[in-house]
GROMACS .gro file of C-alpha atoms in nm:
model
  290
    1UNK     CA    1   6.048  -1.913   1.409
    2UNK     CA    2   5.725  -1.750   1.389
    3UNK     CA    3   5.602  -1.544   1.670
    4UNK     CA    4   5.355  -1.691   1.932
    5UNK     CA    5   5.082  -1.419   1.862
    6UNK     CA    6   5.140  -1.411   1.491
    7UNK     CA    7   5.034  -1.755   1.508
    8UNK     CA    8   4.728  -1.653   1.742
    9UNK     CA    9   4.680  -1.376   1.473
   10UNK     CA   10   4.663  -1.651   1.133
   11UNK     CA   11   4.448  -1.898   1.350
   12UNK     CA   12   4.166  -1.612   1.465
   13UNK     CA   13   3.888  -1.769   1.289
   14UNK     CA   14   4.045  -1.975   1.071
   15UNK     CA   15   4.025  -2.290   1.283
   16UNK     CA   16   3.654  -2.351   1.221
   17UNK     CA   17   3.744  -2.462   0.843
   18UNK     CA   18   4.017  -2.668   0.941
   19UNK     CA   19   3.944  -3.052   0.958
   20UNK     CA   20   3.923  -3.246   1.302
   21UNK     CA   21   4.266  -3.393   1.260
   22UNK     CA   22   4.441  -3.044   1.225
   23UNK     CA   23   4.282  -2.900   1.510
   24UNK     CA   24   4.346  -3.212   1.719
   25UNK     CA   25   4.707  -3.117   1.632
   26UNK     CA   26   4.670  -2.820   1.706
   27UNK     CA   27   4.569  -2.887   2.094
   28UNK     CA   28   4.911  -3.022   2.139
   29UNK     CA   29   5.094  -2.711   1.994
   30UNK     CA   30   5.258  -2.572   2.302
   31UNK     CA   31   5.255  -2.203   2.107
   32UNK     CA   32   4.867  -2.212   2.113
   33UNK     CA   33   4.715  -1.985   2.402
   34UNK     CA   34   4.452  -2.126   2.668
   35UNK     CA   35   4.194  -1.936   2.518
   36UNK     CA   36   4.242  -2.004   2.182
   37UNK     CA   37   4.296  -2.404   2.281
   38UNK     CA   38   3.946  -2.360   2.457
   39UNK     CA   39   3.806  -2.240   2.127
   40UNK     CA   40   3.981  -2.493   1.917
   41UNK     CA   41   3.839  -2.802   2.172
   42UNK     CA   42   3.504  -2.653   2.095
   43UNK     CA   43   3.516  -2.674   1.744
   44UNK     CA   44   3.669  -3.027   1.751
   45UNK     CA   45   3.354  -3.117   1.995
   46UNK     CA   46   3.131  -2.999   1.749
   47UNK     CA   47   3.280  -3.157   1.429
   48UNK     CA   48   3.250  -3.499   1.650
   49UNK     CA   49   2.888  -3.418   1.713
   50UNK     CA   50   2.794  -3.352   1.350
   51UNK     CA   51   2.665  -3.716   1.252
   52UNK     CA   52   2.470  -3.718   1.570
   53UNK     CA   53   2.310  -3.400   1.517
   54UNK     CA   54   2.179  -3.550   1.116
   55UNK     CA   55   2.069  -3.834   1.304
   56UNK     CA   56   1.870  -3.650   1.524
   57UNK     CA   57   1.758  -3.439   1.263
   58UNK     CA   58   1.650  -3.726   1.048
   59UNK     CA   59   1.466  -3.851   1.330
   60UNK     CA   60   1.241  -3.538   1.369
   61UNK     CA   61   1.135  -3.525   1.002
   62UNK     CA   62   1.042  -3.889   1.028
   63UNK     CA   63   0.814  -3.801   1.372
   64UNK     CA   64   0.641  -3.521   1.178
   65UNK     CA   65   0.551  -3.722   0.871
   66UNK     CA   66   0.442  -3.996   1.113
   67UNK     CA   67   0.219  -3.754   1.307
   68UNK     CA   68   0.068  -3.597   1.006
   69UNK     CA   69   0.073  -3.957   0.838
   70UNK     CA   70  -0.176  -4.055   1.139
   71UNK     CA   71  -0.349  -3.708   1.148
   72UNK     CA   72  -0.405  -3.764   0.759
   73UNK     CA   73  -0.534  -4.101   0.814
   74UNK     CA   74  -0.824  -4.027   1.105
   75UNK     CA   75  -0.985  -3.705   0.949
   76UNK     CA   76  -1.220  -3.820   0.661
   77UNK     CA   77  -1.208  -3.609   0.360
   78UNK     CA   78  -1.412  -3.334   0.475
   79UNK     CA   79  -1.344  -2.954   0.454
   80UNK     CA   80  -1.593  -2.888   0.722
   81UNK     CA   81  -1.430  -3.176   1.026
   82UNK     CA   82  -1.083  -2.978   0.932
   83UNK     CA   83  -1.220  -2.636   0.994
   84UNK     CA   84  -1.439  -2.734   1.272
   85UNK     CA   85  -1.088  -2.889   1.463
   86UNK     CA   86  -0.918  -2.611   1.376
   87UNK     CA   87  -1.161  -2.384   1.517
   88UNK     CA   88  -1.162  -2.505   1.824
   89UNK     CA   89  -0.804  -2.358   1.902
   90UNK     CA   90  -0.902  -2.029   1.778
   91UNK     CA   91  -0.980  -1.774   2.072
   92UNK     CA   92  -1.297  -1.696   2.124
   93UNK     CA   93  -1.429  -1.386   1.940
   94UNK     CA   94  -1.562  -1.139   2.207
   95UNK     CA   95  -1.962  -1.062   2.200
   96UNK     CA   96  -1.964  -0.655   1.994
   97UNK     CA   97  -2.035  -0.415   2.275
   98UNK     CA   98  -2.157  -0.130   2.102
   99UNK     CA   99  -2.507  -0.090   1.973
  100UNK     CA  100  -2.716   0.241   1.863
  101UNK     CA  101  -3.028   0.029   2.001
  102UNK     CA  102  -3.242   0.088   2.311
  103UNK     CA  103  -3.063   0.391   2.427
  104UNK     CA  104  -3.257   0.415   2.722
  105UNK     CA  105  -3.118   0.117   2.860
  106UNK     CA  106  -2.760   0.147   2.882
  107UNK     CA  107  -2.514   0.353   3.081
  108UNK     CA  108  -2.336   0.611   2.840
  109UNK     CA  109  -1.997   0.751   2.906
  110UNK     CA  110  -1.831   0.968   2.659
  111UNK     CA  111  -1.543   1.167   2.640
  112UNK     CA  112  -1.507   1.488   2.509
  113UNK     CA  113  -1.230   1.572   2.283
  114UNK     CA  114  -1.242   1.951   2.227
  115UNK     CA  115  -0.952   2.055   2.459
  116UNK     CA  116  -0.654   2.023   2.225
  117UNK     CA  117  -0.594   2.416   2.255
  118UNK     CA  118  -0.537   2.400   2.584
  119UNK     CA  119  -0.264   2.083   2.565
  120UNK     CA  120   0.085   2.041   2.522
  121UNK     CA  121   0.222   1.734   2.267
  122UNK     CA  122   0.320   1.545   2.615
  123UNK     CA  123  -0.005   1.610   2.735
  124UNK     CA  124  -0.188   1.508   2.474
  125UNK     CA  125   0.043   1.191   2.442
  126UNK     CA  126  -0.119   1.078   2.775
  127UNK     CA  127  -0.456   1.163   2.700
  128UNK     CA  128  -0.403   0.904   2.393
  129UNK     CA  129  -0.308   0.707   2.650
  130UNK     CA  130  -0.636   0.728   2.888
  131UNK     CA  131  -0.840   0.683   2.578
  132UNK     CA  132  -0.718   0.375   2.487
  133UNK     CA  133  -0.685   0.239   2.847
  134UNK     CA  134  -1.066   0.312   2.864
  135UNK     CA  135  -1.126   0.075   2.605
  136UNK     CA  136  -0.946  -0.154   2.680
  137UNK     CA  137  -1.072  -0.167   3.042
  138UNK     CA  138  -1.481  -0.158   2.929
  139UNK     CA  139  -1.377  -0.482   2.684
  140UNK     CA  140  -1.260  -0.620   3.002
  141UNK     CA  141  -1.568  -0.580   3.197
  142UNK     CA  142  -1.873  -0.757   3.298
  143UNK     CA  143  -2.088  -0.465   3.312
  144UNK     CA  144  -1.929  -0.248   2.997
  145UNK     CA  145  -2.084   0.060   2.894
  146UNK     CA  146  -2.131   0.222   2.588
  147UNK     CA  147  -1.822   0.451   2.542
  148UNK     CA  148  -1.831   0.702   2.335
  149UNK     CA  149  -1.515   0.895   2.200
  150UNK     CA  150  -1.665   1.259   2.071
  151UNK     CA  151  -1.500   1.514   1.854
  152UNK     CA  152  -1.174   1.300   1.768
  153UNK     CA  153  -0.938   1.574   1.622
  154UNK     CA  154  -0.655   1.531   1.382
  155UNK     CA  155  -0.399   1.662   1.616
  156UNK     CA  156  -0.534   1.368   1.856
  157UNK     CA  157  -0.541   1.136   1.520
  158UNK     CA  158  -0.138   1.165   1.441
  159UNK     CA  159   0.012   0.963   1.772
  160UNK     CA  160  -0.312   0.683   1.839
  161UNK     CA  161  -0.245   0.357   1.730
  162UNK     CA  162  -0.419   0.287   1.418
  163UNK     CA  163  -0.580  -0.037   1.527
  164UNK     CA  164  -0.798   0.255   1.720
  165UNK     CA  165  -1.017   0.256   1.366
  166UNK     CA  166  -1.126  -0.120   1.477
  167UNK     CA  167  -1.230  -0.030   1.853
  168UNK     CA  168  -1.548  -0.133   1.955
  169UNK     CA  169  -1.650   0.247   2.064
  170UNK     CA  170  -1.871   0.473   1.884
  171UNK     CA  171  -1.704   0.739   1.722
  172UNK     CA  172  -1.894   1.027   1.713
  173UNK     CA  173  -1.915   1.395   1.718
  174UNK     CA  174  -1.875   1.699   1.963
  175UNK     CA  175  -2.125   1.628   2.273
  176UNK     CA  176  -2.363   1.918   2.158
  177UNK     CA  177  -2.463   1.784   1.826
  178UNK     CA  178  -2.457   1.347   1.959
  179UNK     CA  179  -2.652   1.377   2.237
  180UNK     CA  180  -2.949   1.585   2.426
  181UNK     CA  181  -2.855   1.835   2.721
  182UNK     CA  182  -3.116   1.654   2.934
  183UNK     CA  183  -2.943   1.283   2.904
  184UNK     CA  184  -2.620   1.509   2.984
  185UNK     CA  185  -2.427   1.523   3.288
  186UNK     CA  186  -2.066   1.655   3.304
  187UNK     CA  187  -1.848   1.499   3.557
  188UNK     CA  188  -1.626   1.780   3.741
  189UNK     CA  189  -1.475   1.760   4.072
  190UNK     CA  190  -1.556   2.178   4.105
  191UNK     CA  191  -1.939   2.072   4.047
  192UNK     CA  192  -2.171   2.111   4.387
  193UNK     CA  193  -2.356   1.865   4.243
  194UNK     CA  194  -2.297   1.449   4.421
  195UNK     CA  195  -2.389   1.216   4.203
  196UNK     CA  196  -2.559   0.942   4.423
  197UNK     CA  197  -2.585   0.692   4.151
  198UNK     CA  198  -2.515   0.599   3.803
  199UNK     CA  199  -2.852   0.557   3.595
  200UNK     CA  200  -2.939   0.405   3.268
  201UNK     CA  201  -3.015   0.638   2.991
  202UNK     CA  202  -2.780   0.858   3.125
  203UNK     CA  203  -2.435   1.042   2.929
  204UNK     CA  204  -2.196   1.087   3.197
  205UNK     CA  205  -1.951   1.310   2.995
  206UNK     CA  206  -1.529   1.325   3.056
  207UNK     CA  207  -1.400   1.624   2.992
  208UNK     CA  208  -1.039   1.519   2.785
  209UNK     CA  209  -0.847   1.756   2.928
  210UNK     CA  210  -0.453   1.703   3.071
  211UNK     CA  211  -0.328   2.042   3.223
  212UNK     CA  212  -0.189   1.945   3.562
  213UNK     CA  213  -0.445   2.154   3.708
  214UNK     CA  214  -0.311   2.443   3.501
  215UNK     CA  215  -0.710   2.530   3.373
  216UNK     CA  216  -0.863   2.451   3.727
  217UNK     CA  217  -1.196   2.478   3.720
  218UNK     CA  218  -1.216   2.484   3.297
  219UNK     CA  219  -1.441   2.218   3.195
  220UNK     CA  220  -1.667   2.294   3.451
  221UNK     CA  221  -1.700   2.667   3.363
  222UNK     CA  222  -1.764   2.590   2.989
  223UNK     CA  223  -2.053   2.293   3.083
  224UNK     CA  224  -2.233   2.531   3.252
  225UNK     CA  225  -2.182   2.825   2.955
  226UNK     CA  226  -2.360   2.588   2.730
  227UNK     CA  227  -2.635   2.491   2.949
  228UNK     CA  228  -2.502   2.127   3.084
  229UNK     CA  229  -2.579   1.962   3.410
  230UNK     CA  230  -2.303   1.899   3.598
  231UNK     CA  231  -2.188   1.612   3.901
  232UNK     CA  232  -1.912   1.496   4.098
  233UNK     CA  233  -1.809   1.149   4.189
  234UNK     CA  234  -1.870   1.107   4.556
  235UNK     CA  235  -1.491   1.089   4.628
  236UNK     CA  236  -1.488   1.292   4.950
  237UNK     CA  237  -1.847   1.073   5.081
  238UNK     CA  238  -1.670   0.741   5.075
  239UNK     CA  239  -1.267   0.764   5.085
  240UNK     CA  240  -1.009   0.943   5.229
  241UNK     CA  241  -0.704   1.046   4.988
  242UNK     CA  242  -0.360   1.080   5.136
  243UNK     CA  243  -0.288   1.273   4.760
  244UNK     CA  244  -0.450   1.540   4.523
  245UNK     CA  245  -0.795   1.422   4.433
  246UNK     CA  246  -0.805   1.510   4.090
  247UNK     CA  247  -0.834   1.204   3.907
  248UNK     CA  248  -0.729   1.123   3.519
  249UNK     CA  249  -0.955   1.032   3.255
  250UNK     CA  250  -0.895   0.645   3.284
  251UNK     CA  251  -0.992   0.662   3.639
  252UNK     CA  252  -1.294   0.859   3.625
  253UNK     CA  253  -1.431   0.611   3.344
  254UNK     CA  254  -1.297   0.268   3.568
  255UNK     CA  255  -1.486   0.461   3.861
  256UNK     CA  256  -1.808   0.435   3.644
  257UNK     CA  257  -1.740   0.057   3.519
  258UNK     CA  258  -1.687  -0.047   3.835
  259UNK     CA  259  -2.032   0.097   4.003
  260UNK     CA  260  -2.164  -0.033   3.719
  261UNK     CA  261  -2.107  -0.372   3.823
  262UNK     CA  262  -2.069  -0.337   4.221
  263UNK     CA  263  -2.290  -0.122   4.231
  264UNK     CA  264  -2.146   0.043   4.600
  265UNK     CA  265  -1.930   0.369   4.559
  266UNK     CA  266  -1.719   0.252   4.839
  267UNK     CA  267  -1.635  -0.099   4.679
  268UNK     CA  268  -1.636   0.073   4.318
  269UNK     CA  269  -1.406   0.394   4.443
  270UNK     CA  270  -1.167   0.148   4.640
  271UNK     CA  271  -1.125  -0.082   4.332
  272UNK     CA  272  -1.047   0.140   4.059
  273UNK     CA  273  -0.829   0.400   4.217
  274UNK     CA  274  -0.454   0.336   4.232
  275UNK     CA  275  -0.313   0.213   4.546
  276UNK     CA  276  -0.047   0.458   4.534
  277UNK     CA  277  -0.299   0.757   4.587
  278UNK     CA  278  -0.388   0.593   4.922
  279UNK     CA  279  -0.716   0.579   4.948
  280UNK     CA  280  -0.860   0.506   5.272
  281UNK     CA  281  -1.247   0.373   5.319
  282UNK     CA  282  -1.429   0.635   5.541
  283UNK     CA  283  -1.537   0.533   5.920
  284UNK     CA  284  -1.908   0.627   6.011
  285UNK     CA  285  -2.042   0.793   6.306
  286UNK     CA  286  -2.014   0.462   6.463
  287UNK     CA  287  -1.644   0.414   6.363
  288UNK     CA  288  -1.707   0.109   6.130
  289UNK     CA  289  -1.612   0.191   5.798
  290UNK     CA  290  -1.896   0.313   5.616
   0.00000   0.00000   0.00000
């Protein structure tokens, strides 16, 4: 007599191509395990289901030549009904943002991209990052600006996305040689300079740089070797931080958006600066918050 688990051995598997009266058998086999019985009574389940299962499926094929029967029958012959229904489920393509027109009259923010020397691969993985969070964050808003991305590198090239080539940005070169110094202002939190509003006409430039404050001080040195104003958000005016101030590209640009559209540092400062920094409105002389 064979072995109990030789015979769980020579069923493994095999019961699935046995018909529904051997495995009914089979459930009555006192040499069968509990587990393998529990396998078996799921087979035999589904070999009793199999007619039902055609039927059903027989059913479904006759619902979707019915509906396309009807669907068929109700739309004349007409190219242009077709595409005009089907159009209506397509998602609405988003108005182009950028524009080389009437320069004067739009808010500029572009970020400079000549920093590579002084960034690691990880670092310039997150910069990547900012970049694209800065786009996707301006397509987002009801106030966008027109964002420029200057002097993209090859280095920077190798680890974007390549659906970057189809952002609605302009791409364009170093700051020096795109725009005039006297549109120009270089946001730096070492600048003396508050900026007390965002204007139209203006370039409000972001220096591209992620060192962990290993080049403190860096982009603000170099805008003022080559002749650049310089500013600072008005960070310290309006909030209180309970963490470093120093602020990554994506939130200096979100900072900008969002006076753009509030137009009220507090509001705009409060809004696009992550909770976990803590940031605090300010209380006026009067203790209300300011």
């Amino acid at each position: 007599m064979a072995d109990s688990s030789d015979i769980q051995d020579s069923l493994k598997h095999q019961y699935r191509s046995m018909k529904l009266e051997d495995l009914k058998a089979l459930m009555d086999d006192s040499n069968i395990s509990k587990n393998q019985k529990k396998k078996i009574n799921k087979q035999i389940k589904w070999l009793q289901n199999v007619q039902d299962r055609r039927e059903r499926r027989k059913e479904k094929k006759k619902e979707k030549a019915f509906k396309r029967k009807i669907k068929t029958d109700d739309t004349p012959d007409n190219s242009s009904d077709t595409a005009n229904h089907a159009s209506k489920f397509k998602k609405a393509r988003k108005e182009k943002i950028t524009t080389n027109d009437n320069f004067e009259k739009h808010v500029h923010v572009a970020v400079d991209l000549s920093f590579d020397d002084y960034m690691t691969n990880l670092d310039l993985s997150k910069l990547r990052k900012q970049v694209s969070w800065c786009y996707k964050e301006n397509r987002r808003s009801t106030h966008p600006v027109q964002y420029h991305i200057c002097g993209l590198t090859e280095r920077m090239k190798e680890g974007m996305d390549q659906s970057y080539v189809n952002w609605d940005v302009h791409f364009d070169d170093n700051i020096y040689k795109r725009f005039s110094k006297a549109d120009m202002v270089y946001l730096t939190s070492d600048s003396p300079n508050v900026i007390s509003e965002i204007k139209a006409g203006g370039v409000y430039v972001i220096g591209g740089l992620v060192d962990h404050n290993k080049h403190k001080g860096l982009t603000n040195k170099l805008a003022i070797e080559n002749g650049l104003e310089t500013g600072r958000l008005p960070l310290e005016e309006h909030i209180d931080m309970k963490t470093r101030k120093v602020l990554t590209v994506n939130h200096v640009f979100d900072i900008i958006v969002a006076y753009c559209e509030l137009e009220d540092w507090k509001s705009a400062l409060l809004r696009a600066i992550p909770s976990r920094k803590g940031a605090v409105a300010l209380k006026d002389n009067d203790g209300d918050i300011s």
